[in-house]
Amino acid sequence: KQNAKNIRDSHGDYFSLAHLASSPERFAASLGMTPEQVTEAIDARKAASNAFHEQLVALTKELETKGLSAQEIGRIKHEMICSHRYENLRNPFVCRKCWTYIPICVCLLVASVDGTARCDEETSQTIEDMVQRKSQLPKGVASVVVWTHHDEWGKTSNTGSLLPLSLQNTFASTTVSELRKQILATSEEEENIDSMEARKRIVLISIEGSWNNARKMVNKLPTRVLRLDLGEEIATNSSIFVHNSELLPPISLSPSLLAPLRRQGKGKVGWASNVSTIEATVIGLLALGLPRAEASRIIALAQSKVDRIRHYTGRIYSRP
């Protein structure tokens, strides 16, 4: 592929999707592709979706003839849907790492000192810089697993996707079985450590999904898995949510930087204290010993992603 180009105007601001899409050549150039490659990617995505639908229908009929219960059939289909979403994302023109539109990908901002950068600064960063810039987890935390609902996988407004890019020993998973594998893998590594203190480290599970889906996911976890109430920590560390954005802040009581892209459960009890996955996770890690400078850098990275998406999709004004 060619290098993406022509994605910013003379002031350094990102062109909107509407501007880029008004010209097939301009849109393709912003992706580092040719117009023909863009068409091929769109056609391939449609073909994959149609083939998957046909596969689901055929499998359902086959499983019904074998006498499987509706619950068992649902479980098998759910695993397939999760795998399909994992492989194909929601959009062929979204970065597979940060889940931001390719022309405004924020991956290389991970390597910056404060989570922000201008276009000319980004070009000097490398993938190696990204790996080296990942923040170390607090002493008592062995790993972080971002358990993501399949409906959330690949969403551009998602923030949990930035956690594996920003933190060491942090992984994303979609299914319960995958979650279990990653936790077991961490446990096996801990057993090989001689230090008794190291063996007492915890695995932090960060739930990523809509409020309703997140509640259902939490209910699938064993009761022995401790739940963290971050309400007091969020209130105590509210200054970390200061919107360092050039765009107008949302007309909202929610402190979350994600408020301009999502309604954060508006109207429901306690919605004014709702925050995004990355904010909740960082607050939890901050309470466990993550340095405040590192926490602020990760939050700034999420703010950069939100600002880029607002420019790109035209959501640059306040909304209730």
mmCIF file of C-alpha atoms in Angstrom:
data_model
loop_
_atom_site.group_PDB
_atom_site.id
_atom_site.type_symbol
_atom_site.label_atom_id
_atom_site.label_comp_id
_atom_site.label_asym_id
_atom_site.label_seq_id
_atom_site.Cartn_x
_atom_site.Cartn_y
_atom_site.Cartn_z
ATOM 1 C CA LYS A 1 0.000 0.000 0.000
ATOM 2 C CA GLN A 2 0.964 3.602 -0.515
ATOM 3 C CA ASN A 3 1.426 5.918 2.448
ATOM 4 C CA ALA A 4 -1.752 7.694 3.477
ATOM 5 C CA LYS A 5 -1.703 11.320 2.372
ATOM 6 C CA ASN A 6 -3.796 14.451 1.929
ATOM 7 C CA ILE A 7 -5.578 13.907 5.227
ATOM 8 C CA ARG A 8 -4.952 17.388 6.686
ATOM 9 C CA ASP A 9 -5.609 20.909 5.502
ATOM 10 C CA SER A 10 -3.127 23.809 5.474
ATOM 11 C CA HIS A 11 -3.845 24.473 9.176
ATOM 12 C CA GLY A 12 -2.953 20.940 10.184
ATOM 13 C CA ASP A 13 -6.565 19.965 10.945
ATOM 14 C CA TYR A 14 -7.988 16.699 9.645
ATOM 15 C CA PHE A 15 -10.239 16.755 6.623
ATOM 16 C CA SER A 16 -13.703 15.390 7.348
ATOM 17 C CA LEU A 17 -14.900 12.061 6.006
ATOM 18 C CA ALA A 18 -17.457 13.964 3.907
ATOM 19 C CA HIS A 19 -14.648 15.930 2.259
ATOM 20 C CA LEU A 20 -12.532 12.852 1.554
ATOM 21 C CA ALA A 21 -15.439 10.695 0.398
ATOM 22 C CA SER A 22 -16.586 13.344 -2.092
ATOM 23 C CA SER A 23 -13.743 12.202 -4.322
ATOM 24 C CA PRO A 24 -12.956 8.467 -4.776
ATOM 25 C CA GLU A 25 -9.340 9.330 -5.570
ATOM 26 C CA ARG A 26 -8.977 11.575 -2.527
ATOM 27 C CA PHE A 27 -10.577 9.009 -0.212
ATOM 28 C CA ALA A 28 -8.364 6.223 -1.569
ATOM 29 C CA ALA A 29 -5.240 8.374 -1.131
ATOM 30 C CA SER A 30 -6.171 9.043 2.506
ATOM 31 C CA LEU A 31 -6.157 5.254 3.038
ATOM 32 C CA GLY A 32 -2.895 4.729 1.205
ATOM 33 C CA MET A 33 -4.798 2.751 -1.447
ATOM 34 C CA THR A 34 -5.919 3.085 -5.049
ATOM 35 C CA PRO A 35 -9.619 3.523 -5.909
ATOM 36 C CA GLU A 36 -9.586 -0.021 -7.290
ATOM 37 C CA GLN A 37 -8.235 -1.383 -3.997
ATOM 38 C CA VAL A 38 -10.946 0.470 -2.084
ATOM 39 C CA THR A 39 -13.627 -1.104 -4.270
ATOM 40 C CA GLU A 40 -12.071 -4.539 -3.825
ATOM 41 C CA ALA A 41 -12.017 -4.102 -0.034
ATOM 42 C CA ILE A 42 -15.693 -3.091 0.030
ATOM 43 C CA ASP A 43 -16.705 -6.018 -2.210
ATOM 44 C CA ALA A 44 -14.662 -8.467 -0.131
ATOM 45 C CA ARG A 45 -16.359 -7.235 3.052
ATOM 46 C CA LYS A 46 -19.834 -7.671 1.526
ATOM 47 C CA ALA A 47 -18.962 -11.150 0.264
ATOM 48 C CA ALA A 48 -17.640 -12.191 3.696
ATOM 49 C CA SER A 49 -20.814 -10.947 5.409
ATOM 50 C CA ASN A 50 -23.109 -12.748 2.961
ATOM 51 C CA ALA A 51 -21.121 -15.978 3.205
ATOM 52 C CA PHE A 52 -21.175 -15.832 6.995
ATOM 53 C CA HIS A 53 -24.957 -15.320 7.056
ATOM 54 C CA GLU A 54 -25.459 -18.338 4.816
ATOM 55 C CA GLN A 55 -23.110 -20.364 7.017
ATOM 56 C CA LEU A 56 -25.089 -19.448 10.144
ATOM 57 C CA VAL A 57 -28.407 -20.424 8.556
ATOM 58 C CA ALA A 58 -27.030 -23.774 7.334
ATOM 59 C CA LEU A 59 -25.403 -24.529 10.692
ATOM 60 C CA THR A 60 -28.605 -23.759 12.602
ATOM 61 C CA LYS A 61 -30.574 -26.232 10.484
ATOM 62 C CA GLU A 62 -27.848 -28.863 10.891
ATOM 63 C CA LEU A 63 -27.699 -28.492 14.671
ATOM 64 C CA GLU A 64 -31.489 -28.634 14.982
ATOM 65 C CA THR A 65 -31.566 -31.987 13.167
ATOM 66 C CA LYS A 66 -29.013 -33.307 15.694
ATOM 67 C CA GLY A 67 -31.401 -32.546 18.536
ATOM 68 C CA LEU A 68 -29.273 -29.896 20.268
ATOM 69 C CA SER A 69 -31.061 -27.568 22.670
ATOM 70 C CA ALA A 70 -31.754 -23.958 21.757
ATOM 71 C CA GLN A 71 -29.300 -22.905 24.458
ATOM 72 C CA GLU A 72 -26.488 -25.043 23.037
ATOM 73 C CA ILE A 73 -27.191 -23.858 19.479
ATOM 74 C CA GLY A 74 -27.152 -20.266 20.716
ATOM 75 C CA ARG A 75 -23.789 -20.796 22.411
ATOM 76 C CA ILE A 76 -22.211 -22.229 19.248
ATOM 77 C CA LYS A 77 -23.617 -19.444 17.087
ATOM 78 C CA HIS A 78 -22.413 -16.846 19.581
ATOM 79 C CA GLU A 79 -18.856 -18.200 19.352
ATOM 80 C CA MET A 80 -19.050 -18.020 15.550
ATOM 81 C CA ILE A 81 -20.363 -14.455 15.577
ATOM 82 C CA CYS A 82 -17.579 -13.387 17.941
ATOM 83 C CA SER A 83 -14.951 -14.990 15.702
ATOM 84 C CA HIS A 84 -16.420 -13.367 12.581
ATOM 85 C CA ARG A 85 -16.424 -9.920 14.186
ATOM 86 C CA TYR A 86 -12.890 -10.443 15.465
ATOM 87 C CA GLU A 87 -11.624 -11.338 11.978
ATOM 88 C CA ASN A 88 -13.553 -8.731 9.991
ATOM 89 C CA LEU A 89 -14.151 -5.814 12.404
ATOM 90 C CA ARG A 90 -17.096 -3.546 11.619
ATOM 91 C CA ASN A 91 -15.485 -1.538 8.834
ATOM 92 C CA PRO A 92 -12.735 -2.462 6.338
ATOM 93 C CA PHE A 93 -11.179 0.991 6.705
ATOM 94 C CA VAL A 94 -10.605 0.937 10.454
ATOM 95 C CA CYS A 95 -7.188 0.297 12.026
ATOM 96 C CA ARG A 96 -7.087 -3.182 13.563
ATOM 97 C CA LYS A 97 -5.048 -1.973 16.545
ATOM 98 C CA CYS A 98 -6.571 1.301 17.769
ATOM 99 C CA TRP A 99 -9.988 0.918 16.057
ATOM 100 C CA THR A 100 -9.789 4.420 14.628
ATOM 101 C CA TYR A 101 -10.456 5.242 10.978
ATOM 102 C CA ILE A 102 -7.233 4.552 9.083
ATOM 103 C CA PRO A 103 -6.689 8.169 7.911
ATOM 104 C CA ILE A 104 -6.734 9.326 11.545
ATOM 105 C CA CYS A 105 -5.093 6.288 13.195
ATOM 106 C CA VAL A 106 -3.686 7.114 16.654
ATOM 107 C CA CYS A 107 -1.339 4.120 17.065
ATOM 108 C CA LEU A 108 1.850 6.136 16.760
ATOM 109 C CA LEU A 109 0.667 8.616 19.388
ATOM 110 C CA VAL A 110 1.302 5.868 21.945
ATOM 111 C CA ALA A 111 5.017 6.540 21.569
ATOM 112 C CA SER A 112 4.688 10.252 22.296
ATOM 113 C CA VAL A 113 5.464 11.601 25.730
ATOM 114 C CA ASP A 114 2.048 13.108 26.431
ATOM 115 C CA GLY A 115 -0.277 11.083 24.179
ATOM 116 C CA THR A 116 -0.635 13.866 21.606
ATOM 117 C CA ALA A 117 1.275 14.871 18.486
ATOM 118 C CA ARG A 118 0.949 16.811 15.263
ATOM 119 C CA CYS A 119 1.339 15.264 11.830
ATOM 120 C CA ASP A 120 5.037 16.040 11.413
ATOM 121 C CA GLU A 121 5.791 14.639 14.867
ATOM 122 C CA GLU A 122 3.996 11.351 14.199
ATOM 123 C CA THR A 123 6.198 10.433 11.264
ATOM 124 C CA SER A 124 9.251 10.192 13.494
ATOM 125 C CA GLN A 125 7.658 7.497 15.672
ATOM 126 C CA THR A 126 8.021 3.764 14.995
ATOM 127 C CA ILE A 127 6.299 0.568 16.109
ATOM 128 C CA GLU A 128 9.348 -0.156 18.281
ATOM 129 C CA ASP A 129 8.790 3.191 20.010
ATOM 130 C CA MET A 130 5.212 2.126 20.724
ATOM 131 C CA VAL A 131 6.299 -1.087 22.416
ATOM 132 C CA GLN A 132 8.952 0.667 24.502
ATOM 133 C CA ARG A 133 6.539 3.422 25.547
ATOM 134 C CA LYS A 134 3.950 1.096 27.078
ATOM 135 C CA SER A 135 3.369 1.876 30.736
ATOM 136 C CA GLN A 136 4.294 -0.719 33.335
ATOM 137 C CA LEU A 137 1.434 -2.067 35.396
ATOM 138 C CA PRO A 138 1.439 -1.332 39.142
ATOM 139 C CA LYS A 139 3.453 -3.709 41.287
ATOM 140 C CA GLY A 140 0.444 -5.751 42.463
ATOM 141 C CA VAL A 141 -1.113 -6.239 38.999
ATOM 142 C CA ALA A 142 0.027 -9.189 36.855
ATOM 143 C CA SER A 143 -2.025 -8.345 33.770
ATOM 144 C CA VAL A 144 -5.101 -6.567 32.457
ATOM 145 C CA VAL A 145 -7.629 -8.384 30.275
ATOM 146 C CA VAL A 146 -10.055 -6.207 28.331
ATOM 147 C CA TRP A 147 -13.065 -8.478 27.906
ATOM 148 C CA THR A 148 -14.921 -6.971 24.945
ATOM 149 C CA HIS A 149 -18.462 -7.759 23.828
ATOM 150 C CA HIS A 150 -18.570 -8.770 20.162
ATOM 151 C CA ASP A 151 -20.963 -5.889 19.383
ATOM 152 C CA GLU A 152 -18.280 -3.531 20.669
ATOM 153 C CA TRP A 153 -15.374 -5.143 18.808
ATOM 154 C CA GLY A 154 -14.034 -2.760 16.186
ATOM 155 C CA LYS A 155 -16.221 0.240 17.090
ATOM 156 C CA THR A 156 -14.419 3.497 16.438
ATOM 157 C CA SER A 157 -15.991 5.115 19.513
ATOM 158 C CA ASN A 158 -14.471 2.363 21.661
ATOM 159 C CA THR A 159 -11.698 3.341 24.090
ATOM 160 C CA GLY A 160 -10.771 -0.061 25.529
ATOM 161 C CA SER A 161 -8.883 -0.797 22.311
ATOM 162 C CA LEU A 162 -6.219 1.684 23.424
ATOM 163 C CA LEU A 163 -5.394 -0.204 26.625
ATOM 164 C CA PRO A 164 -3.338 -3.032 25.007
ATOM 165 C CA LEU A 165 -1.438 -0.337 23.090
ATOM 166 C CA SER A 166 -0.749 1.713 26.204
ATOM 167 C CA LEU A 167 -0.079 -0.862 28.933
ATOM 168 C CA GLN A 168 2.296 -3.786 29.264
ATOM 169 C CA ASN A 169 0.802 -7.269 29.793
ATOM 170 C CA THR A 170 -2.611 -6.101 28.621
ATOM 171 C CA PHE A 171 -4.751 -8.183 26.269
ATOM 172 C CA ALA A 172 -8.136 -8.041 24.569
ATOM 173 C CA SER A 173 -10.573 -10.946 24.297
ATOM 174 C CA THR A 174 -14.110 -11.479 23.015
ATOM 175 C CA THR A 175 -15.453 -14.790 24.323
ATOM 176 C CA VAL A 176 -15.612 -16.313 27.782
ATOM 177 C CA SER A 177 -13.361 -19.159 26.646
ATOM 178 C CA GLU A 178 -10.754 -16.708 25.357
ATOM 179 C CA LEU A 179 -10.976 -14.759 28.610
ATOM 180 C CA ARG A 180 -10.413 -17.972 30.558
ATOM 181 C CA LYS A 181 -7.387 -18.899 28.434
ATOM 182 C CA GLN A 182 -5.721 -15.537 28.995
ATOM 183 C CA ILE A 183 -6.309 -15.653 32.749
ATOM 184 C CA LEU A 184 -4.968 -19.224 32.947
ATOM 185 C CA ALA A 185 -1.908 -18.228 30.920
ATOM 186 C CA THR A 186 -1.185 -15.425 33.383
ATOM 187 C CA SER A 187 -1.691 -17.817 36.325
ATOM 188 C CA GLU A 188 0.797 -20.307 34.867
ATOM 189 C CA GLU A 189 3.387 -17.558 34.432
ATOM 190 C CA GLU A 190 2.850 -16.457 38.037
ATOM 191 C CA GLU A 191 3.397 -20.025 39.312
ATOM 192 C CA ASN A 192 6.855 -20.012 37.737
ATOM 193 C CA ILE A 193 7.858 -16.960 39.749
ATOM 194 C CA ASP A 194 9.722 -17.767 42.971
ATOM 195 C CA SER A 195 8.737 -14.598 44.801
ATOM 196 C CA MET A 196 5.682 -15.163 47.026
ATOM 197 C CA GLU A 197 4.853 -11.457 46.681
ATOM 198 C CA ALA A 198 4.721 -11.783 42.890
ATOM 199 C CA ARG A 199 2.384 -14.773 43.158
ATOM 200 C CA LYS A 200 -0.141 -12.610 45.001
ATOM 201 C CA ARG A 201 -0.562 -10.267 42.067
ATOM 202 C CA ILE A 202 -4.024 -9.869 40.582
ATOM 203 C CA VAL A 203 -5.497 -10.042 37.090
ATOM 204 C CA LEU A 204 -7.670 -6.996 36.405
ATOM 205 C CA ILE A 205 -10.626 -7.739 34.108
ATOM 206 C CA SER A 206 -11.933 -4.650 32.339
ATOM 207 C CA ILE A 207 -15.423 -5.080 30.867
ATOM 208 C CA GLU A 208 -16.027 -3.401 27.498
ATOM 209 C CA GLY A 209 -19.578 -3.146 26.167
ATOM 210 C CA SER A 210 -22.832 -1.205 26.407
ATOM 211 C CA TRP A 211 -24.180 -0.800 29.925
ATOM 212 C CA ASN A 212 -26.714 -3.608 29.447
ATOM 213 C CA ASN A 213 -24.216 -5.967 27.823
ATOM 214 C CA ALA A 214 -21.575 -5.185 30.453
ATOM 215 C CA ARG A 215 -23.974 -6.164 33.247
ATOM 216 C CA LYS A 216 -24.712 -9.472 31.540
ATOM 217 C CA MET A 217 -20.995 -10.127 31.060
ATOM 218 C CA VAL A 218 -20.255 -9.411 34.712
ATOM 219 C CA ASN A 219 -22.978 -11.866 35.744
ATOM 220 C CA LYS A 220 -21.133 -14.606 33.823
ATOM 221 C CA LEU A 221 -18.077 -14.216 36.040
ATOM 222 C CA PRO A 222 -17.813 -16.462 39.113
ATOM 223 C CA THR A 223 -18.906 -14.856 42.377
ATOM 224 C CA ARG A 224 -15.367 -15.326 43.736
ATOM 225 C CA VAL A 225 -14.145 -12.725 41.226
ATOM 226 C CA LEU A 226 -14.035 -9.475 43.189
ATOM 227 C CA ARG A 227 -15.821 -6.411 41.802
ATOM 228 C CA LEU A 228 -14.212 -2.984 42.107
ATOM 229 C CA ASP A 229 -16.398 -0.005 43.013
ATOM 230 C CA LEU A 230 -14.633 3.018 41.534
ATOM 231 C CA GLY A 231 -17.202 5.662 42.425
ATOM 232 C CA GLU A 232 -15.111 7.220 45.190
ATOM 233 C CA GLU A 233 -11.894 6.982 43.157
ATOM 234 C CA ILE A 234 -13.542 8.706 40.183
ATOM 235 C CA ALA A 235 -14.724 11.551 42.417
ATOM 236 C CA THR A 236 -11.336 11.863 44.113
ATOM 237 C CA ASN A 237 -9.418 11.924 40.828
ATOM 238 C CA SER A 238 -11.898 14.004 38.820
ATOM 239 C CA SER A 239 -9.106 16.360 37.718
ATOM 240 C CA ILE A 240 -7.769 13.643 35.420
ATOM 241 C CA PHE A 241 -10.904 14.055 33.297
ATOM 242 C CA VAL A 242 -10.170 17.698 32.425
ATOM 243 C CA HIS A 243 -10.954 18.084 28.725
ATOM 244 C CA ASN A 244 -7.717 19.261 27.109
ATOM 245 C CA SER A 245 -9.424 19.603 23.773
ATOM 246 C CA GLU A 246 -9.514 22.359 21.173
ATOM 247 C CA LEU A 247 -13.137 21.404 20.445
ATOM 248 C CA LEU A 248 -16.172 22.579 22.377
ATOM 249 C CA PRO A 249 -16.895 20.304 25.354
ATOM 250 C CA PRO A 250 -20.203 18.411 25.346
ATOM 251 C CA ILE A 251 -23.214 19.961 27.085
ATOM 252 C CA SER A 252 -23.326 17.122 29.560
ATOM 253 C CA LEU A 253 -22.962 16.419 33.268
ATOM 254 C CA SER A 254 -20.881 13.363 32.436
ATOM 255 C CA PRO A 255 -17.165 13.830 33.160
ATOM 256 C CA SER A 256 -16.260 11.314 30.459
ATOM 257 C CA LEU A 257 -14.171 12.406 27.492
ATOM 258 C CA LEU A 258 -16.289 9.994 25.439
ATOM 259 C CA ALA A 259 -19.471 12.030 26.002
ATOM 260 C CA PRO A 260 -19.250 13.765 22.568
ATOM 261 C CA LEU A 261 -19.460 10.354 20.840
ATOM 262 C CA ARG A 262 -21.780 8.443 23.163
ATOM 263 C CA ARG A 263 -24.616 9.346 25.482
ATOM 264 C CA GLN A 264 -23.116 7.360 28.375
ATOM 265 C CA GLY A 265 -26.455 6.039 29.626
ATOM 266 C CA LYS A 266 -28.097 9.472 29.849
ATOM 267 C CA GLY A 267 -31.330 9.475 31.818
ATOM 268 C CA LYS A 268 -30.481 6.420 33.916
ATOM 269 C CA VAL A 269 -29.708 6.513 37.625
ATOM 270 C CA GLY A 270 -26.111 7.559 38.229
ATOM 271 C CA TRP A 271 -25.443 8.365 34.578
ATOM 272 C CA ALA A 272 -23.683 11.628 35.456
ATOM 273 C CA SER A 273 -20.781 9.646 36.973
ATOM 274 C CA ASN A 274 -20.455 7.223 34.043
ATOM 275 C CA VAL A 275 -17.048 7.114 32.405
ATOM 276 C CA SER A 276 -15.565 5.154 29.513
ATOM 277 C CA THR A 277 -13.718 1.847 29.802
ATOM 278 C CA ILE A 278 -10.271 3.368 29.443
ATOM 279 C CA GLU A 279 -11.055 6.025 32.048
ATOM 280 C CA ALA A 280 -12.423 3.484 34.547
ATOM 281 C CA THR A 281 -9.451 1.161 34.002
ATOM 282 C CA VAL A 282 -6.891 3.936 34.377
ATOM 283 C CA ILE A 283 -8.604 5.186 37.549
ATOM 284 C CA GLY A 284 -8.508 1.652 38.944
ATOM 285 C CA LEU A 285 -4.832 1.269 38.088
ATOM 286 C CA LEU A 286 -4.102 4.716 39.506
ATOM 287 C CA ALA A 287 -5.584 3.569 42.817
ATOM 288 C CA LEU A 288 -3.367 0.469 42.647
ATOM 289 C CA GLY A 289 -0.180 2.452 42.081
ATOM 290 C CA LEU A 290 0.027 3.567 38.444
ATOM 291 C CA PRO A 291 1.982 6.864 38.347
ATOM 292 C CA ARG A 292 -0.282 9.836 37.714
ATOM 293 C CA ALA A 293 1.875 11.019 34.802
ATOM 294 C CA GLU A 294 1.343 7.678 33.049
ATOM 295 C CA ALA A 295 -2.389 7.783 33.789
ATOM 296 C CA SER A 296 -2.628 11.289 32.332
ATOM 297 C CA ARG A 297 -0.702 10.230 29.204
ATOM 298 C CA ILE A 298 -3.124 7.362 28.525
ATOM 299 C CA ILE A 299 -6.153 9.592 29.089
ATOM 300 C CA ALA A 300 -4.617 12.184 26.724
ATOM 301 C CA LEU A 301 -4.249 9.479 24.078
ATOM 302 C CA ALA A 302 -7.957 8.668 24.389
ATOM 303 C CA GLN A 303 -8.777 12.380 24.170
ATOM 304 C CA SER A 304 -6.731 12.611 20.961
ATOM 305 C CA LYS A 305 -8.705 9.731 19.477
ATOM 306 C CA VAL A 306 -12.037 11.312 20.403
ATOM 307 C CA ASP A 307 -10.979 14.695 18.958
ATOM 308 C CA ARG A 308 -9.812 13.130 15.698
ATOM 309 C CA ILE A 309 -13.053 11.219 15.306
ATOM 310 C CA ARG A 310 -15.074 14.354 16.043
ATOM 311 C CA HIS A 311 -13.210 16.246 13.307
ATOM 312 C CA TYR A 312 -13.396 13.343 10.887
ATOM 313 C CA THR A 313 -17.113 12.602 11.350
ATOM 314 C CA GLY A 314 -18.174 16.245 11.738
ATOM 315 C CA ARG A 315 -19.148 15.997 15.406
ATOM 316 C CA ILE A 316 -17.316 19.197 16.297
ATOM 317 C CA TYR A 317 -20.175 20.928 18.087
ATOM 318 C CA SER A 318 -21.549 20.438 21.560
ATOM 319 C CA ARG A 319 -24.507 18.144 21.975
ATOM 320 C CA PRO A 320 -26.776 17.396 24.941
#
